[in-house]
C-alpha angles and dihedrals in degrees: 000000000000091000097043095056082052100048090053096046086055086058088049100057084043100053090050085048124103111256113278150203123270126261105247121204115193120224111206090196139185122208106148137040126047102327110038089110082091105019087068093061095046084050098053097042095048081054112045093049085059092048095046085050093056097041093046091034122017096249123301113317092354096306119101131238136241138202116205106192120195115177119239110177086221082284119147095213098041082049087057088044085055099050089051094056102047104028083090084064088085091251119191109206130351126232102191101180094209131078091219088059108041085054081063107039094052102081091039091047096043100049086044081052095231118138125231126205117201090183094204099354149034112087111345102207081068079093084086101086087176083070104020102058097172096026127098136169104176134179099032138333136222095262083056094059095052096052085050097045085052092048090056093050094052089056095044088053104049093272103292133077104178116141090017118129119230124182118195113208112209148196100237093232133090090273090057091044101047094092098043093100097043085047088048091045094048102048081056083058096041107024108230124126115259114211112184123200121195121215116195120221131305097024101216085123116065116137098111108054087051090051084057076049098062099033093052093038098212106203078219139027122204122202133206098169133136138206117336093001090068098060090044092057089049089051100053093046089056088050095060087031103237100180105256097215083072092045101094112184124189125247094278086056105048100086140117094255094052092063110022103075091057089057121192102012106055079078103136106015108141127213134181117250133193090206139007137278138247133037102273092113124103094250099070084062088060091042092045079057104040111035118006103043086046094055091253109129126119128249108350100333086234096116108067118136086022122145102239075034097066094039091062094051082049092056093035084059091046091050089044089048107054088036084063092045080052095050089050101039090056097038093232129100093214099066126181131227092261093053089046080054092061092038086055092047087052097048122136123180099187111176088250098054089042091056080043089065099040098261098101109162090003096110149356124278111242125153120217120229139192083259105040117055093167100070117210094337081212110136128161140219128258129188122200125235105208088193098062093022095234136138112214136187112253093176142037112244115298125225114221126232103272089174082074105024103051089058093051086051098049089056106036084057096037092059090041088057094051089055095055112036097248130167122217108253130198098056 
């Protein structure tokens, strides 16, 4: 009840308020290249929940909503180009999709004082909002995932690992590098050999590294790929037939077009995954009324109830969201990026206020803090069925290892700090 008076009393103040601009929500795509595979479904998704919002209520607080796309390729300089050209747009948070970019993207951001939000990926050590004012990762990182992907293992195997041999396969870019020293810190704890295997862009060559495969026989094999690389992981380990039960992806490399064009055997693969599959959530009513049924959808309107679909409506709520707790934080519908930045800091996604908002079951609750820009870091694991085409959840929600992460994170931060001249915050 309490949300809901306070949510009137926001489109009170809207409604006494002059006619305003727009909010305008920047979309960095990718459409086209090597990846636009899944750049095409994030698009869509980011998209269509903006344009649901404007046709079922007006906007956000009475003002509508606008979605500014620039097309990146996936390509960190043409990302920066982006920002440059629609940061005057007046655009409220960026949502890079790409950890190059978003490494760029983080001191010009900051001193524009405009907030990012990697939402599972980007720099991990973000999560220190005392040192990362207008960056949020939020709801989990990559060093997260890896912690999680090595708890699942553990229970799968009896509860101990040691001696066990795990390879991580990895896009031989920042974002594929990003969980190599939470995986080295964590075979010290558990005792099992890391291999890593390096695949350069785009993927599409990768006998070599599964020949070192075969020949090392890993018990697991961990993947940070992205695109077309993943599909070619999940190929050649079917060629040498590595049982996919054991072939853990992260959540980048957990989508249907990671596993259906290997077909029937892809059956079995896992990934890790930030929210549940499927279409059976509130919102896609609303969408089915608003957007779908008028015509209304983007692109081509073919990639509802996938999973980097529905990851891009999850990021488009948590942007709207905290655009709403801005707009009434500040007391004006028209808000600014540095007021999106404080309604960003103050976000609580409680489970009521997620079923609220049509997304009931879909995530876990977490609350962001001045402190804390990553959220719950909990993520799940999904496993594919090749016969009915369908991802499906096989855990809860896993909590990663704090006792490792939160030190990494310190001094990642700290050292990052150092460089720039930056003062602790939140004091």
């Amino acid at each position: 009840m309490k949300m809901k008076l306070a949510t009137w009393a926001t489109a009170a103040l809207m409604a006494a308020s002059p006619v305003m601009a727009d909010l305008v929500f920047p979309s960095l795509d990718y459409r086209t290249g090597p990846y636009a595979a899944n750049g095409i479904p994030l698009a869509d998704g980011y998209q269509d929940y903006f344009t649901m919002l404007n046709e079922r209520d007006g906007g956000i607080g009475g003002v509508e909503t606008r979605v500014v796309s620039c097309e990146t390729g996936y390509n960190t300089e043409k990302g920066v180009e982006c920002y440059e050209s629609t940061k005057g747009e007046g655009s409220l948070v960026y949502q890079p999709y790409s950890t190059g970019i978003t490494y760029q993207l983080i001191p010009k951001a900051t001193a524009d004082d405009i907030p990012i939000h990697s939402m599972g990926y980007g720099r991990t050590s973000a999560k220190n909002g005392k040192v990362f004012s207008h960056v949020f990762n939020y709801p989990g990182s990559y060093w997260d995932a890896a912690s999680i992907a090595i708890k699942h293992i553990i229970d799968v195997s009896g509860g101990d690992i040691t001696g066990k041999k795990i390879a991580l396969v990895y896009h031989n870019s920042a974002y594929g590098k990003e969980p190599i020293r939470t995986l080295e810190e964590l075979s010290k704890k558990h005792g099992f050999e890391l291999s890593l295997l390096a695949v350069d862009h785009p993927g599409q060559e990768q006998k070599s590294q599964w020949l070192s495969i075969r020949q090392q026989r890993p018990d697991y094999v961990l993947m940070w790929g992205w695109g077309v690389m993943n599909q070619v992981a999940i190929q050649e380990a079917a060629n040498i037939r590595f049982p996919m039960e054991n072939f853990i992806g992260v959540w980048w490399s957990g989508s249907e077009n990671d596993v259906e064009p290997v077909g029937d055997k892809a059956n079995g693969y896992k990934a890790l995954a930030l929210s549940a599959p499927g279409r059976d959530y509130g919102v896609y009513e609303d969408l089915k009324s608003h957007v779908y049924d008028k015509g209304l959808a983007a692109g081509n309107g073919d990639q509802m109830g996938t999973v980097l679909y529905n990851r891009a409506l999850y990021a488009a709520m948590l942007a709207a969201e905290a655009a709403r707790i801005a707009q009434e934080i500040h007391g004006v519908g028209d808000i600014t990026p540095g007021m999106m930045r404080d309604g960003m800091e103050a976000l609580d996604m409680s489970d009521e206020r997620m079923t609220e908002l049509g997304f009931a079951n879909f995530a876990p609750a977490f609350k962001v803090t001045c402190e804390n820009h990553g959220g719950s870091g909990k993520g799940a694991v999904q496993q594919w069925n090749a016969s009915d085409k369908t991802w499906t959840l096989i855990t809860d929600f896993i909590e990663s290892d704090k006792s490792v992460i939160d030190p990494l994170i310190a001094e990642d931060s700290a050292a990052y700090a150092a460089e720039n001249n930056i003062e602790e915050r939140c004091n």
